[in-house]
Short mmCIF file of C-alpha atoms and ligand atoms in Angstrom, two decimals:
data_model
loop_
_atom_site.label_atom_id
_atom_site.label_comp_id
_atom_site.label_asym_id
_atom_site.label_seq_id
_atom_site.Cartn_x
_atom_site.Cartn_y
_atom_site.Cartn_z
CA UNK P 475 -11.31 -43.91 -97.82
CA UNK P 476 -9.64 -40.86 -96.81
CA UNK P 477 -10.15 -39.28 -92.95
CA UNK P 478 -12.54 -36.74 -94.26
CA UNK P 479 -14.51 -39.27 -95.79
CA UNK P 480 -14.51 -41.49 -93.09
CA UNK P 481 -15.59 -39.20 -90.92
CA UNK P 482 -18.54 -37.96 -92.75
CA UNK P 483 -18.91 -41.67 -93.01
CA UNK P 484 -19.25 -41.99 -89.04
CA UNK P 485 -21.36 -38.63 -88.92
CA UNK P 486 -23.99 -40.35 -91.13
CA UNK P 487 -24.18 -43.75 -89.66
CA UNK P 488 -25.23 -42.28 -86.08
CA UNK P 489 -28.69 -42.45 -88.12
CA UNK P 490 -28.33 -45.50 -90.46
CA UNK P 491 -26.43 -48.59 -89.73
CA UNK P 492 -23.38 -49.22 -91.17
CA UNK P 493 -21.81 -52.39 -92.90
CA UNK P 494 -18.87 -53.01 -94.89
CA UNK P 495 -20.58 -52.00 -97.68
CA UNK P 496 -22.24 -48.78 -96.91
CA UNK P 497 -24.93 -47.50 -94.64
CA UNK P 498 -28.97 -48.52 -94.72
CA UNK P 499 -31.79 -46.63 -93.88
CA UNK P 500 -33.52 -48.48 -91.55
CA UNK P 501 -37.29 -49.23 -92.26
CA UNK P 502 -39.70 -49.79 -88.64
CA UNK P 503 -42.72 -50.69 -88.39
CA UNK P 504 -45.26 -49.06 -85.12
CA UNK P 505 -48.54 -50.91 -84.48
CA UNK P 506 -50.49 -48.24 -82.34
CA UNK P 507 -53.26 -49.20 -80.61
CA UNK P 508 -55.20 -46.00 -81.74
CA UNK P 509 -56.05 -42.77 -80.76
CA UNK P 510 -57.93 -43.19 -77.62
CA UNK P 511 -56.30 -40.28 -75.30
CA UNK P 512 -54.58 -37.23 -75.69
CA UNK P 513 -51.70 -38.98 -74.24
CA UNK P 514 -51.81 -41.73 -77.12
CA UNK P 515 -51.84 -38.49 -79.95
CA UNK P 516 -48.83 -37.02 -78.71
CA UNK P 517 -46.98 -40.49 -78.64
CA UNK P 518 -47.58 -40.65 -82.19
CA UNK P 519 -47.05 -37.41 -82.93
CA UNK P 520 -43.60 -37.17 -81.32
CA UNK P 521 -42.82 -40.83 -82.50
CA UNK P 522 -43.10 -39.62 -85.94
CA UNK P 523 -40.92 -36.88 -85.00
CA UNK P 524 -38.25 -38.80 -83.40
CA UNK P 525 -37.97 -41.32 -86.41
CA UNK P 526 -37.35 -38.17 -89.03
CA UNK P 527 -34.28 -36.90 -86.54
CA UNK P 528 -33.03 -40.11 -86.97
CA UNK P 529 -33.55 -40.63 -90.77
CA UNK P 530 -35.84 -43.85 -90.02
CA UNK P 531 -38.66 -44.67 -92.73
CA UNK P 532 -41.39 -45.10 -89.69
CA UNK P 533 -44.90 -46.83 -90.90
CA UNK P 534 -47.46 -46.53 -88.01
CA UNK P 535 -50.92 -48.89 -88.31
CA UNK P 536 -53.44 -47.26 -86.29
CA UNK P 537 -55.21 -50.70 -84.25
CA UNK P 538 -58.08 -48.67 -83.35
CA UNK P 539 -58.34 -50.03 -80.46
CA UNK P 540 -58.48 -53.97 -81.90
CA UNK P 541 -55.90 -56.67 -80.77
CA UNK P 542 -56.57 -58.86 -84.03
CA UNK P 543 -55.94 -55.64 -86.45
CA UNK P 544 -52.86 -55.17 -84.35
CA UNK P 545 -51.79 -58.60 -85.20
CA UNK P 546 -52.34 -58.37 -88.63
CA UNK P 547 -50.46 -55.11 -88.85
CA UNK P 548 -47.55 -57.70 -87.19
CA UNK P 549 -47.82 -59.85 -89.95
CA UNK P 550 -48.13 -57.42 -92.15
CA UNK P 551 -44.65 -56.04 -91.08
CA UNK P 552 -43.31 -59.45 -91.36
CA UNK P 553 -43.81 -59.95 -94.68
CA UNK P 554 -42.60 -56.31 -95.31
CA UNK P 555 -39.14 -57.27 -94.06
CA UNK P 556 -38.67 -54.53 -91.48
CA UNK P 557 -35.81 -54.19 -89.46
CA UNK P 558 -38.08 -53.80 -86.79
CA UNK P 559 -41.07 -53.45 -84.65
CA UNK P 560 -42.78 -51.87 -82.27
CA UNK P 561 -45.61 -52.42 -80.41
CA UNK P 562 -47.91 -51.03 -77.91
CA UNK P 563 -50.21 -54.08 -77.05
CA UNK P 564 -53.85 -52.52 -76.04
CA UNK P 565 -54.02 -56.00 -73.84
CA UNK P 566 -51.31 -58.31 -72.19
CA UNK P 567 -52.18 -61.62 -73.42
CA UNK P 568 -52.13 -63.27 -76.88
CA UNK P 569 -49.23 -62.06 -78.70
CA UNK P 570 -47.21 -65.14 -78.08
CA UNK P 571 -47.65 -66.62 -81.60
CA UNK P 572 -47.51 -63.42 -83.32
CA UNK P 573 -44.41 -62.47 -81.84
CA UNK P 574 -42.80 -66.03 -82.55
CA UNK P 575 -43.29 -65.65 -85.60
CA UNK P 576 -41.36 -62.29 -85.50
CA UNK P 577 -38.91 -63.81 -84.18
CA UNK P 578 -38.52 -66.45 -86.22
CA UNK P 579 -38.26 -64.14 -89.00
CA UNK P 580 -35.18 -62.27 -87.00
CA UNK P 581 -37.35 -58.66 -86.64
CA UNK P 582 -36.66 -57.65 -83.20
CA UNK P 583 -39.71 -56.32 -81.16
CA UNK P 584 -39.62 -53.44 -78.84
CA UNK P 585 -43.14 -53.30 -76.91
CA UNK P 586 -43.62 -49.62 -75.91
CA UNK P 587 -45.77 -48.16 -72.96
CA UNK P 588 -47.61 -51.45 -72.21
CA UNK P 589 -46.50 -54.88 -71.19
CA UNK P 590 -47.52 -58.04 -72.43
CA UNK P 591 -47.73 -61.35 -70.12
CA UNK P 592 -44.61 -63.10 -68.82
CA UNK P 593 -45.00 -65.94 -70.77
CA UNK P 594 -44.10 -64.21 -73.80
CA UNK P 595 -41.11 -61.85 -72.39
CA UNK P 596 -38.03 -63.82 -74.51
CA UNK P 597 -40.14 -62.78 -77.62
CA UNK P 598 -39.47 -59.66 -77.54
CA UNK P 599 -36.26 -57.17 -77.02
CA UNK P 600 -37.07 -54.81 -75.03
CA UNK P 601 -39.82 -52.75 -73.26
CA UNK P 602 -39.73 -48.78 -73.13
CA UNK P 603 -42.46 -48.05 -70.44
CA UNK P 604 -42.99 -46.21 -67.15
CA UNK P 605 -43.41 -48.04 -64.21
CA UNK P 606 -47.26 -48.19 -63.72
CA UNK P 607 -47.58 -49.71 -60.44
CA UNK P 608 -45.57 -46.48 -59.13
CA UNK P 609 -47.61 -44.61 -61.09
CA UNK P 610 -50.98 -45.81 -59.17
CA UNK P 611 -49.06 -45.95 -55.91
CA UNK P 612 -47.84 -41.99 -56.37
CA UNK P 613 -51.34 -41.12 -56.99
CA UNK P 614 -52.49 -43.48 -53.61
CA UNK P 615 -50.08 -41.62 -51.26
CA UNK P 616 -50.74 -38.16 -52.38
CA UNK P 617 -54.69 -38.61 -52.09
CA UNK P 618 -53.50 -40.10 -48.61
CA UNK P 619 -51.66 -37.24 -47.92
CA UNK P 620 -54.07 -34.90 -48.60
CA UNK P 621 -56.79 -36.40 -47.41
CA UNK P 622 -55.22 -36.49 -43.87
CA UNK P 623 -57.63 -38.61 -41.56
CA UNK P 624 -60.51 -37.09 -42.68
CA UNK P 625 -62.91 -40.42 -44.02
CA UNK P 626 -62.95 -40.41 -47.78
CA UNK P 627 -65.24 -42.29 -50.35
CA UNK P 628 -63.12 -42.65 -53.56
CA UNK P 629 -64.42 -43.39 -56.84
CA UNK P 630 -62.10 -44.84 -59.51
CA UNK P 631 -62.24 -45.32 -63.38
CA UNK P 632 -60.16 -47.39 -64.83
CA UNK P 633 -58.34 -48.14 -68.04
CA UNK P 634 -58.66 -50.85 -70.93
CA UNK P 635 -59.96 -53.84 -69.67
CA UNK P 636 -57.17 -56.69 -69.89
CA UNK P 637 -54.29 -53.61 -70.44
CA UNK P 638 -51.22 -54.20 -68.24
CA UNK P 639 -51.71 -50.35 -67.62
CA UNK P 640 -54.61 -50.81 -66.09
CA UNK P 641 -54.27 -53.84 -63.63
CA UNK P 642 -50.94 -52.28 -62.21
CA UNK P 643 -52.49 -48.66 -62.24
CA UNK P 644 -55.39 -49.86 -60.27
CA UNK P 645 -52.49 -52.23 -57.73
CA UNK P 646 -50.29 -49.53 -57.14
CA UNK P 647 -53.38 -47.19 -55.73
CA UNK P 648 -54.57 -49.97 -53.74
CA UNK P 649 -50.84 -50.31 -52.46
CA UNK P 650 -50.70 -46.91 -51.99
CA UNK P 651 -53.54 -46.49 -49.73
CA UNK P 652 -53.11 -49.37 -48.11
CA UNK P 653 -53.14 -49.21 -44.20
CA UNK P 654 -55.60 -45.99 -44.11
CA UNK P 655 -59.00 -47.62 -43.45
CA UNK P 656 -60.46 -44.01 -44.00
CA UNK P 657 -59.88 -44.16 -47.47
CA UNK P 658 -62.71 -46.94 -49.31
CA UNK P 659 -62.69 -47.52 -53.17
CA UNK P 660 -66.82 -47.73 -53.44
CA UNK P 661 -67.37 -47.90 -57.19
CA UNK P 662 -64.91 -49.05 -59.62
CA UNK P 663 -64.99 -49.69 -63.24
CA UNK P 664 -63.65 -49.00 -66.88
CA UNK P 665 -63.88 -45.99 -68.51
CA UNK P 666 -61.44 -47.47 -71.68
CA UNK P 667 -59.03 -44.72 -71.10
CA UNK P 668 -61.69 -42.13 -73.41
CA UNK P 669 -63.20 -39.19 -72.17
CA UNK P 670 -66.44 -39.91 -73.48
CA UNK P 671 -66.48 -43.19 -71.49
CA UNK P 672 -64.88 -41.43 -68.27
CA UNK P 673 -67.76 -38.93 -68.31
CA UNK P 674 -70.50 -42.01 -68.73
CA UNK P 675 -69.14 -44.00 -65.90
CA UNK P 676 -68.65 -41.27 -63.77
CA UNK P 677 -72.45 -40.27 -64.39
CA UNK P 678 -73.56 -43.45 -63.54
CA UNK P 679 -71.37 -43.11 -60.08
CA UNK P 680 -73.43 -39.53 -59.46
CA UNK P 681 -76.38 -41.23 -60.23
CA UNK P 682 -75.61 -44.42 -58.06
CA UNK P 683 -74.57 -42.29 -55.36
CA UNK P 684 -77.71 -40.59 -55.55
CA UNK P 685 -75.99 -36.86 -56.33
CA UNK P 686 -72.62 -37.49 -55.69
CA UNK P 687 -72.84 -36.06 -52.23
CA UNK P 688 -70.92 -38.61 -50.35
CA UNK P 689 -67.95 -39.19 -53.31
CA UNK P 690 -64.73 -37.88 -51.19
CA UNK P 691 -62.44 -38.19 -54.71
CA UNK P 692 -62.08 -39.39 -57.99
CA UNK P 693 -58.78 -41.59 -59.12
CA UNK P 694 -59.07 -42.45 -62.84
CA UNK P 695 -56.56 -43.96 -64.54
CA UNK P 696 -55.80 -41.21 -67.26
CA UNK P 697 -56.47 -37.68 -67.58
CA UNK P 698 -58.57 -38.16 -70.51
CA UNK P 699 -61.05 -39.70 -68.50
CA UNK P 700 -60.73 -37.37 -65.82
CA UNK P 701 -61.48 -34.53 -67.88
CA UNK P 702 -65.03 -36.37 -68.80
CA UNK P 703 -65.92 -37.46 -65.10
CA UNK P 704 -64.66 -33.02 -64.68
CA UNK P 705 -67.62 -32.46 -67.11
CA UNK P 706 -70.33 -34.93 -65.37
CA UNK P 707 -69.77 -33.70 -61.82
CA UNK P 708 -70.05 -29.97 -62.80
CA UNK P 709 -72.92 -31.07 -64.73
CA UNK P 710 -74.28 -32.88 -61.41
CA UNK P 711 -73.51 -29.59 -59.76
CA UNK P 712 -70.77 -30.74 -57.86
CA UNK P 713 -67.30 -28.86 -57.80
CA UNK P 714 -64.46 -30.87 -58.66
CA UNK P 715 -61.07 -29.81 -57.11
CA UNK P 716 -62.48 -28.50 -54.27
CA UNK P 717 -65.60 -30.58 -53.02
CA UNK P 718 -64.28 -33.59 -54.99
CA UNK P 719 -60.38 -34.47 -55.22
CA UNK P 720 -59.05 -35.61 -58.16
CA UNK P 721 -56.34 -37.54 -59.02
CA UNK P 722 -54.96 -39.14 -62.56
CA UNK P 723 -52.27 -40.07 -64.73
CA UNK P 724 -50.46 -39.06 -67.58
CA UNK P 725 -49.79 -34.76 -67.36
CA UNK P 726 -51.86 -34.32 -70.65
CA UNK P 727 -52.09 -30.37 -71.19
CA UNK P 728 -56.22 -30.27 -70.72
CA UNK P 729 -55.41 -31.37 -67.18
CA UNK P 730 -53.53 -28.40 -66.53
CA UNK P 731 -55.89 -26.31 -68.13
CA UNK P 732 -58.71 -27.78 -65.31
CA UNK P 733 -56.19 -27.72 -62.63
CA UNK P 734 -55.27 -23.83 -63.31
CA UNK P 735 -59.35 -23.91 -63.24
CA UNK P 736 -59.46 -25.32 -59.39
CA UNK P 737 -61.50 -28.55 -61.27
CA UNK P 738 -57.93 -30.74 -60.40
CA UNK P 739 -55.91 -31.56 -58.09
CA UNK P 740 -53.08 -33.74 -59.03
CA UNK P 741 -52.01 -35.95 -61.84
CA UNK P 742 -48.39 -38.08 -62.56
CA UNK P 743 -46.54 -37.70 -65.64
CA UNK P 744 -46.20 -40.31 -68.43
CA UNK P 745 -43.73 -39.04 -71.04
CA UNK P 746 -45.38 -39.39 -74.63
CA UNK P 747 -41.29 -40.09 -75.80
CA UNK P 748 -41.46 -43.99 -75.51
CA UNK P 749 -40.16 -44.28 -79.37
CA UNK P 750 -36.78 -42.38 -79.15
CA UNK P 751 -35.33 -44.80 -76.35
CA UNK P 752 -37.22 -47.65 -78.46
CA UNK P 753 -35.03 -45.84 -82.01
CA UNK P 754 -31.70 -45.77 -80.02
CA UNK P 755 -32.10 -48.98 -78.37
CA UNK P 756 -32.72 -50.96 -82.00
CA UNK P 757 -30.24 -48.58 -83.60
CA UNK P 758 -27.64 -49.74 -81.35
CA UNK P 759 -28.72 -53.15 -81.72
CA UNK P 760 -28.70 -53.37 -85.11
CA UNK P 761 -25.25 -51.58 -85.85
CA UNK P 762 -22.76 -53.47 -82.95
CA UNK P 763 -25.69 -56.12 -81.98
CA UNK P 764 -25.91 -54.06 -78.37
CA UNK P 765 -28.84 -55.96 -76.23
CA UNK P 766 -30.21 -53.15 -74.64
CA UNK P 767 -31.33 -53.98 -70.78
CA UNK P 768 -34.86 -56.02 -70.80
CA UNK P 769 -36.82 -52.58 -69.22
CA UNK P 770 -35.94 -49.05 -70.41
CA UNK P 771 -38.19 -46.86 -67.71
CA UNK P 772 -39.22 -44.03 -68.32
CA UNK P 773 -39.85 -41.20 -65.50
CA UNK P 774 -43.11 -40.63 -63.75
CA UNK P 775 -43.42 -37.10 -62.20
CA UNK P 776 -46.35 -35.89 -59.88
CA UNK P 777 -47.96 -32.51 -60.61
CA UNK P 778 -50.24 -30.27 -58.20
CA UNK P 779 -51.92 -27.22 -58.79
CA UNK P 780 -48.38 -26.05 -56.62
CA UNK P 781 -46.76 -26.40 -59.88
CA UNK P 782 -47.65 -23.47 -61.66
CA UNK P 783 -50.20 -25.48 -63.42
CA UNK P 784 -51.43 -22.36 -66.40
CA UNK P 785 -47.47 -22.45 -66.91
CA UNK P 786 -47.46 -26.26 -67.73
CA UNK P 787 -50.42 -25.87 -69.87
CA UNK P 788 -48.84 -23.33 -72.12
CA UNK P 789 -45.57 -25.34 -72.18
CA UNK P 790 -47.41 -28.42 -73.07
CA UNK P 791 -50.01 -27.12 -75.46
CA UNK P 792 -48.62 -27.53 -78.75
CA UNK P 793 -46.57 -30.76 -78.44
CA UNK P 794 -49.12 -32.95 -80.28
CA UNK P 795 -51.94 -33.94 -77.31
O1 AHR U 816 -50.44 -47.13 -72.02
C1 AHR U 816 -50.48 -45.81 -71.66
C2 AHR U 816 -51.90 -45.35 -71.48
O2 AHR U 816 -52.65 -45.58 -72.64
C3 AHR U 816 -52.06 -43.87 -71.22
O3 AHR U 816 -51.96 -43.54 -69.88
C4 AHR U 816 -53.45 -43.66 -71.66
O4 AHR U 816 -53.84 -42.32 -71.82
C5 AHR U 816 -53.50 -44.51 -72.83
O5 AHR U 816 -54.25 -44.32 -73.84
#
């Protein structure tokens, strides 16, 4: 090979991998739990983007929301032969055999925005997620914060029952508020990360509440859900963002859009790019057998309405949510 062809040589393997005898496209394999949240559409949407800058022939199985059709879409991969596999596991437990079995057939797994239990962490290679307990604990101290010692009732909706998400989301609040007896979590329950359900739950809280009068400030564990419980207290007649704080995670643009309303206060940022570290990491891997570090962690970022939240909006608007 001459140096010119070498080096086109080297240009094109920065997408494929490279052996001795030429360069392969590398075929991966995304169980998704579904379609759930905003938040979830974009990290499809810019997963599927981020495998076609890299030349990677990406097949996504859409879970809906069901551990056993996730584990079939495992097995499914398996028998495919992929290179590899990625996985965000709508619950923690119960992967262990699946992902043996990946392993056994040498397909390296890269779980992406959720964790799965302990017991199973040498089964897979690496994990691209935020840090969820921060995430909770950010949204604890600001509601302290702006709460000051004023006595506040605080109503919270969480996530997916059994989702690591959820148990640290709902930790790192309680860690975050921690010490400030004025602050009380009185009602607390899932709202599966869905507006729809968010909006139920947080009628039933009005309801339980008898009018909502005495509910300080809403934490829910995504925006999605925040935008429903929005809709059920202005349907209560109660004015979230000013009467009732809000507080939520993941930045989705709708939030903004509520926030540049006055209907939110403050939510933290979960970046919908899990799958390009998850790419480069398995790229690497594959080409000079790199073992990328056990946790890739992504950034979490708290937004108020003192961010120029109609700005946000507009910049966030058309990137797949
Ligand atoms: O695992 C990440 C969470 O899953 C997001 O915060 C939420 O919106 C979701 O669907």
């Amino acid at each position: 090979m001459n140096f010119k062809a070498l080096n086109a040589a080297v240009v094109v393997c920065g997408a494929l991998v490279c052996s001795g005898a030429g360069a392969k496209e590398l075929t991966i394999g995304f169980s998704q739990i579904g379609s759930e949240s905003g938040w979830r559409a974009a990290e499809t949407t810019v997963s599927k983007a981020e495998a076609k800058k890299r030349n990677i022939n990406f097949k996504i199985a859409d879970a809906q929301q069901k551990q056993e059709n996730q584990i079939r879409a495992i097995r499914s991969f398996i028998a495919q032969g992929v290179d590899a596999i990625f996985l965000a596991p709508v619950v923690a437990t119960g992967w262990n055999a699946v992902l043996r079995e990946a392993k056994e057939a040498k397909i390296p797994v890269v779980l992406l925005d959720r964790d799965i239990d302990p017991s199973g962490k040498d089964l897979y290679l690496t994990a691209v997620t935020s840090d969820s307990v921060h995430e909770g604990k950010v949204a604890g101290e600001w509601l302290v914060k702006t709460v000051g010692s004023k006595s506040c009732n605080v109503v919270e909706l969480q996530g997916t029952v059994g989702a690591s998400v959820a148990a640290n989301r709902k930790k790192g609040f309680e860690q975050g508020i921690a010490g400030h007896a004025n602050l009380k979590i009185v009602r607390s329950q899932t709202g599966d990360f869905t507006r729809a359900k968010g909006k139920e739950v947080m009628e039933s809280f009005i309801k339980a509440d008898g009018g909502g009068k005495s509910i300080c400030a809403v934490y829910a564990h995504n925006d999605d859900m925040m935008v429903g419980a929005i809709q059920a207290m202005k349907e209560a007649g109660l004015k979230p963002g000013s009467d009732v704080l809000t507080v939520s995670i993941d930045a989705v643009p709708d939030i903004f859009k509520a926030m540049a309303a006055g209907e939110a206060n403050a939510t933290v940022e979960l970046t919908p790019d899990m799958a390009g570290p998850a790419f480069d990491a398995v790229i690497a891997y594959k080409a000079k057998g790199t073992t990328p570090p056990k946790w890739i962690q992504t950034v979490s970022k708290l937004y108020t309405g003192a961010d120029n939240p109609q700005a946000v909006y507009e910049s966030k608007k058309d990137l797949g949510y």
